């Protein structure tokens, strides 16, 4: 079908990550013809979400991707004219490194390990062979690249409602499946005890009557329920008053995505996990704070909301760190810890006073819009958001093509502008503007670029890190660094009602800036919060901690903050989007997309609301027929009446 791909477009976008997808929707909405392509077989790039089997396939695909040899250049080189030159693109995705996976759950091979509707039962008892066969069975069959328009745009979750942002969902089980490789080799670490079964049976018998029985979850169950998981490559949350929420509502992309509010902000202090009071009611109901501390905290938070109106309070500390400034406000060490790590969520050493006050104000301003915390999480994972913008682009005529590799940019020598791309079929596609994700650029183009790295861990556990009467809790926790100068670790714990894991399990994401490999950066925090499944039968003191069933570590490239001038020989009409950054929110991606759009189309509005089909009139007709391409677009209510009531000024939540 690629032979039928049109050869003239206004904009060609390479990569389907969040900033590229936002740009695709914005360009298509402004009337530009858009071709959106990706060499991968899925949407989202490093912003994607996978089922457990899908993640295994992703890792296997990444391994195969690194084994690709040099392809013949004869076909596309013949398409370059004498007055043109080619800028080749990277053939291998090198944004993921140091991947290690560990299975702690019992590998009960007597169970049916077939994933429902996906994997076939594997009779092998060998761990390595079993895992290899699971990977092979999880991989999709090779297929030719194809493209589709708005009528062919697939929807990942047809059961979702096409209404305004929804924050409440029923408790639904979810799917998962997974894979791992070390370096360029696929491998699996299995941790087990020789007498594990015996110890487990003894432990069951000796359980105290007043202790709740913990379900025994095997690796076979995880594989079988693999589709219940939706595992994000990058862990993000949305600020309820943030740029992305505003853009989703304004553009009506919110109709494609549903959300659940984060229910708890947690803190880790003196080896314990505690809940942080956020709203006024939480502060005065907190059992962790004394009455004096409650009044001190309320007074300080009220000041932070209006700190710009009282410059005398902080001018002398502008050059100090935020942690030093907090010490001058007569806050107890307990309150200082809460404010620094759980409200401002900043670094103890590198955050300035102004940055800390601004972060605290932003946190407080987001309270009360959708719940008692400032954060929302997209149901089915972060990967739903770029897909939502892709759907909007397709509705307005954008053409999509996955598994479609681009060989090179074709640049006019005289003007220095890019004229076309040449794909792996040898087809030349012309356009006025080109947008490309950083990972596609060649080593030569990026030779002067200094990349940062993000350390990531994904865990499957059997219970929450802070148990309460409510078992469906979505939490965020900042674990302070153990040593001065090190980075804090952000922990996001997702329950099954977020549609990201199977029932009776939790999906935990750990994120920090890299100093070493992901495992070296994060394993110490994992050991503080969790107990490997096999150790729980031996160490009774560790039974209070959640049991770790499965873990994956990997490093991801952080290309945010790279200036355009760092790239070599980039044509003036080629624009670069970065991959995910290490921040908690999505502000950088939205700002980048809007900035690039205004550079390309300075007179156009960025992602305006879609038209109401009932208001469209053609050629003076009295009738109002449906508009082609927009017949599926329905204006979502920006805010419900209930939500409007909650949109009080943050000061009301802090006043007595």
JSON list of C-alpha atoms in Angstrom, two decimals, residues 60-167:
[
{"chain": "A", "resi": 60, "resn": "UNK", "atom": "CA", "xyz": [12.81, -8.37, 21.70]},
{"chain": "A", "resi": 61, "resn": "UNK", "atom": "CA", "xyz": [12.24, -5.89, 18.90]},
{"chain": "A", "resi": 62, "resn": "UNK", "atom": "CA", "xyz": [14.84, -3.59, 20.40]},
{"chain": "A", "resi": 63, "resn": "UNK", "atom": "CA", "xyz": [17.35, -6.43, 20.46]},
{"chain": "A", "resi": 64, "resn": "UNK", "atom": "CA", "xyz": [16.65, -7.27, 16.84]},
{"chain": "A", "resi": 65, "resn": "UNK", "atom": "CA", "xyz": [16.85, -3.58, 15.97]},
{"chain": "A", "resi": 66, "resn": "UNK", "atom": "CA", "xyz": [20.39, -3.44, 17.32]},
{"chain": "A", "resi": 67, "resn": "UNK", "atom": "CA", "xyz": [21.34, -6.42, 15.17]},
{"chain": "A", "resi": 68, "resn": "UNK", "atom": "CA", "xyz": [20.29, -4.78, 11.92]},
{"chain": "A", "resi": 69, "resn": "UNK", "atom": "CA", "xyz": [23.10, -4.61, 9.40]},
{"chain": "A", "resi": 70, "resn": "UNK", "atom": "CA", "xyz": [23.82, -1.79, 6.99]},
{"chain": "A", "resi": 71, "resn": "UNK", "atom": "CA", "xyz": [21.19, -1.66, 4.28]},
{"chain": "A", "resi": 72, "resn": "UNK", "atom": "CA", "xyz": [21.91, -1.04, 0.63]},
{"chain": "A", "resi": 73, "resn": "UNK", "atom": "CA", "xyz": [21.96, 2.65, -0.28]},
{"chain": "A", "resi": 74, "resn": "UNK", "atom": "CA", "xyz": [21.91, 2.19, -4.05]},
{"chain": "A", "resi": 75, "resn": "UNK", "atom": "CA", "xyz": [18.13, 2.51, -4.42]},
{"chain": "A", "resi": 76, "resn": "UNK", "atom": "CA", "xyz": [17.64, 5.83, -2.68]},
{"chain": "A", "resi": 77, "resn": "UNK", "atom": "CA", "xyz": [20.96, 7.37, -3.75]},
{"chain": "A", "resi": 78, "resn": "UNK", "atom": "CA", "xyz": [19.78, 7.16, -7.35]},
{"chain": "A", "resi": 79, "resn": "UNK", "atom": "CA", "xyz": [16.90, 9.47, -6.40]},
{"chain": "A", "resi": 80, "resn": "UNK", "atom": "CA", "xyz": [19.23, 12.30, -5.29]},
{"chain": "A", "resi": 81, "resn": "UNK", "atom": "CA", "xyz": [19.74, 14.89, -8.03]},
{"chain": "A", "resi": 82, "resn": "UNK", "atom": "CA", "xyz": [23.00, 16.70, -8.75]},
{"chain": "A", "resi": 83, "resn": "UNK", "atom": "CA", "xyz": [21.75, 19.88, -7.09]},
{"chain": "A", "resi": 84, "resn": "UNK", "atom": "CA", "xyz": [20.76, 17.99, -3.95]},
{"chain": "A", "resi": 85, "resn": "UNK", "atom": "CA", "xyz": [22.43, 16.23, -1.06]},
{"chain": "A", "resi": 86, "resn": "UNK", "atom": "CA", "xyz": [21.22, 13.67, 1.44]},
{"chain": "A", "resi": 87, "resn": "UNK", "atom": "CA", "xyz": [21.22, 13.73, 5.24]},
{"chain": "A", "resi": 88, "resn": "UNK", "atom": "CA", "xyz": [20.90, 10.12, 6.34]},
{"chain": "A", "resi": 89, "resn": "UNK", "atom": "CA", "xyz": [18.87, 9.16, 9.39]},
{"chain": "A", "resi": 90, "resn": "UNK", "atom": "CA", "xyz": [19.74, 6.68, 12.14]},
{"chain": "A", "resi": 91, "resn": "UNK", "atom": "CA", "xyz": [18.87, 3.05, 11.44]},
{"chain": "A", "resi": 92, "resn": "UNK", "atom": "CA", "xyz": [18.96, 1.90, 15.08]},
{"chain": "A", "resi": 93, "resn": "UNK", "atom": "CA", "xyz": [17.10, 3.20, 18.10]},
{"chain": "A", "resi": 94, "resn": "UNK", "atom": "CA", "xyz": [19.73, 3.77, 20.78]},
{"chain": "A", "resi": 95, "resn": "UNK", "atom": "CA", "xyz": [17.62, 5.57, 23.37]},
{"chain": "A", "resi": 96, "resn": "UNK", "atom": "CA", "xyz": [17.25, 2.56, 25.71]},
{"chain": "A", "resi": 97, "resn": "UNK", "atom": "CA", "xyz": [20.22, 0.99, 27.51]},
{"chain": "A", "resi": 98, "resn": "UNK", "atom": "CA", "xyz": [21.17, -1.28, 30.43]},
{"chain": "A", "resi": 99, "resn": "UNK", "atom": "CA", "xyz": [17.94, -3.24, 30.56]},
{"chain": "A", "resi": 100, "resn": "UNK", "atom": "CA", "xyz": [17.72, -5.87, 33.31]},
{"chain": "A", "resi": 101, "resn": "UNK", "atom": "CA", "xyz": [14.68, -7.85, 34.45]},
{"chain": "A", "resi": 102, "resn": "UNK", "atom": "CA", "xyz": [14.20, -10.00, 37.55]},
{"chain": "A", "resi": 103, "resn": "UNK", "atom": "CA", "xyz": [11.42, -12.47, 38.31]},
{"chain": "A", "resi": 104, "resn": "UNK", "atom": "CA", "xyz": [10.84, -13.08, 42.02]},
{"chain": "A", "resi": 105, "resn": "UNK", "atom": "CA", "xyz": [7.41, -14.71, 41.80]},
{"chain": "A", "resi": 106, "resn": "UNK", "atom": "CA", "xyz": [7.14, -18.47, 41.86]},
{"chain": "A", "resi": 107, "resn": "UNK", "atom": "CA", "xyz": [7.42, -19.97, 38.38]},
{"chain": "A", "resi": 108, "resn": "UNK", "atom": "CA", "xyz": [4.71, -22.60, 38.70]},
{"chain": "A", "resi": 109, "resn": "UNK", "atom": "CA", "xyz": [4.93, -24.27, 35.31]},
{"chain": "A", "resi": 110, "resn": "UNK", "atom": "CA", "xyz": [2.01, -26.57, 36.13]},
{"chain": "A", "resi": 111, "resn": "UNK", "atom": "CA", "xyz": [-0.29, -23.61, 35.69]},
{"chain": "A", "resi": 112, "resn": "UNK", "atom": "CA", "xyz": [-1.61, -22.73, 32.29]},
{"chain": "A", "resi": 113, "resn": "UNK", "atom": "CA", "xyz": [0.81, -19.99, 31.24]},
{"chain": "A", "resi": 114, "resn": "UNK", "atom": "CA", "xyz": [-1.11, -19.06, 28.15]},
{"chain": "A", "resi": 115, "resn": "UNK", "atom": "CA", "xyz": [-1.95, -15.36, 28.06]},
{"chain": "A", "resi": 116, "resn": "UNK", "atom": "CA", "xyz": [-5.65, -14.93, 27.46]},
{"chain": "A", "resi": 117, "resn": "UNK", "atom": "CA", "xyz": [-6.16, -14.36, 23.76]},
{"chain": "A", "resi": 118, "resn": "UNK", "atom": "CA", "xyz": [-2.47, -13.96, 23.02]},
{"chain": "A", "resi": 119, "resn": "UNK", "atom": "CA", "xyz": [0.28, -16.35, 24.12]},
{"chain": "A", "resi": 120, "resn": "UNK", "atom": "CA", "xyz": [0.34, -20.10, 23.63]},
{"chain": "A", "resi": 121, "resn": "UNK", "atom": "CA", "xyz": [1.07, -22.48, 26.48]},
{"chain": "A", "resi": 122, "resn": "UNK", "atom": "CA", "xyz": [4.73, -23.30, 26.80]},
{"chain": "A", "resi": 123, "resn": "UNK", "atom": "CA", "xyz": [5.49, -26.81, 28.12]},
{"chain": "A", "resi": 124, "resn": "UNK", "atom": "CA", "xyz": [9.20, -26.15, 28.66]},
{"chain": "A", "resi": 125, "resn": "UNK", "atom": "CA", "xyz": [10.45, -26.24, 32.26]},
{"chain": "A", "resi": 126, "resn": "UNK", "atom": "CA", "xyz": [13.70, -24.43, 31.57]},
{"chain": "A", "resi": 127, "resn": "UNK", "atom": "CA", "xyz": [13.57, -20.77, 32.51]},
{"chain": "A", "resi": 128, "resn": "UNK", "atom": "CA", "xyz": [15.76, -19.53, 29.67]},
{"chain": "A", "resi": 129, "resn": "UNK", "atom": "CA", "xyz": [13.99, -21.59, 27.03]},
{"chain": "A", "resi": 130, "resn": "UNK", "atom": "CA", "xyz": [10.59, -20.72, 28.38]},
{"chain": "A", "resi": 131, "resn": "UNK", "atom": "CA", "xyz": [11.36, -17.06, 28.38]},
{"chain": "A", "resi": 132, "resn": "UNK", "atom": "CA", "xyz": [12.81, -17.13, 24.88]},
{"chain": "A", "resi": 133, "resn": "UNK", "atom": "CA", "xyz": [9.76, -18.91, 23.52]},
{"chain": "A", "resi": 134, "resn": "UNK", "atom": "CA", "xyz": [7.46, -16.45, 25.25]},
{"chain": "A", "resi": 135, "resn": "UNK", "atom": "CA", "xyz": [9.33, -13.61, 23.60]},
{"chain": "A", "resi": 136, "resn": "UNK", "atom": "CA", "xyz": [9.11, -15.24, 20.21]},
{"chain": "A", "resi": 137, "resn": "UNK", "atom": "CA", "xyz": [5.40, -15.90, 20.57]},
{"chain": "A", "resi": 138, "resn": "UNK", "atom": "CA", "xyz": [4.80, -12.34, 21.72]},
{"chain": "A", "resi": 139, "resn": "UNK", "atom": "CA", "xyz": [6.39, -10.79, 18.67]},
{"chain": "A", "resi": 140, "resn": "UNK", "atom": "CA", "xyz": [4.01, -9.69, 15.93]},
{"chain": "A", "resi": 141, "resn": "UNK", "atom": "CA", "xyz": [4.44, -11.18, 12.51]},
{"chain": "A", "resi": 142, "resn": "UNK", "atom": "CA", "xyz": [6.39, -9.14, 10.01]},
{"chain": "A", "resi": 143, "resn": "UNK", "atom": "CA", "xyz": [4.13, -7.11, 7.85]},
{"chain": "A", "resi": 144, "resn": "UNK", "atom": "CA", "xyz": [4.54, -4.53, 5.16]},
{"chain": "A", "resi": 145, "resn": "UNK", "atom": "CA", "xyz": [4.19, -0.86, 5.96]},
{"chain": "A", "resi": 146, "resn": "UNK", "atom": "CA", "xyz": [0.73, 0.51, 5.43]},
{"chain": "A", "resi": 147, "resn": "UNK", "atom": "CA", "xyz": [-1.04, 3.79, 5.89]},
{"chain": "A", "resi": 148, "resn": "UNK", "atom": "CA", "xyz": [-4.54, 4.87, 6.70]},
{"chain": "A", "resi": 149, "resn": "UNK", "atom": "CA", "xyz": [-6.58, 8.05, 6.88]},
{"chain": "A", "resi": 150, "resn": "UNK", "atom": "CA", "xyz": [-9.18, 9.21, 9.38]},
{"chain": "A", "resi": 151, "resn": "UNK", "atom": "CA", "xyz": [-11.61, 6.46, 8.41]},
{"chain": "A", "resi": 152, "resn": "UNK", "atom": "CA", "xyz": [-9.00, 3.79, 9.10]},
{"chain": "A", "resi": 153, "resn": "UNK", "atom": "CA", "xyz": [-7.59, 5.24, 12.32]},
{"chain": "A", "resi": 154, "resn": "UNK", "atom": "CA", "xyz": [-7.66, 2.45, 14.92]},
{"chain": "A", "resi": 155, "resn": "UNK", "atom": "CA", "xyz": [-8.93, 3.02, 18.44]},
{"chain": "A", "resi": 156, "resn": "UNK", "atom": "CA", "xyz": [-7.06, 1.12, 21.12]},
{"chain": "A", "resi": 157, "resn": "UNK", "atom": "CA", "xyz": [-9.84, 1.03, 23.68]},
{"chain": "A", "resi": 158, "resn": "UNK", "atom": "CA", "xyz": [-13.28, 1.02, 22.13]},
{"chain": "A", "resi": 159, "resn": "UNK", "atom": "CA", "xyz": [-14.95, 0.78, 25.51]},
{"chain": "A", "resi": 160, "resn": "UNK", "atom": "CA", "xyz": [-13.96, 4.34, 26.46]},
{"chain": "A", "resi": 161, "resn": "UNK", "atom": "CA", "xyz": [-16.60, 7.04, 26.50]},
{"chain": "A", "resi": 162, "resn": "UNK", "atom": "CA", "xyz": [-16.33, 9.98, 24.09]},
{"chain": "A", "resi": 163, "resn": "UNK", "atom": "CA", "xyz": [-17.18, 12.59, 26.70]},
{"chain": "A", "resi": 164, "resn": "UNK", "atom": "CA", "xyz": [-15.39, 15.20, 28.72]},
{"chain": "A", "resi": 165, "resn": "UNK", "atom": "CA", "xyz": [-12.57, 14.22, 31.05]},
{"chain": "A", "resi": 166, "resn": "UNK", "atom": "CA", "xyz": [-13.83, 11.51, 33.37]},
{"chain": "A", "resi": 167, "resn": "UNK", "atom": "CA", "xyz": [-12.24, 11.16, 36.77]}
]
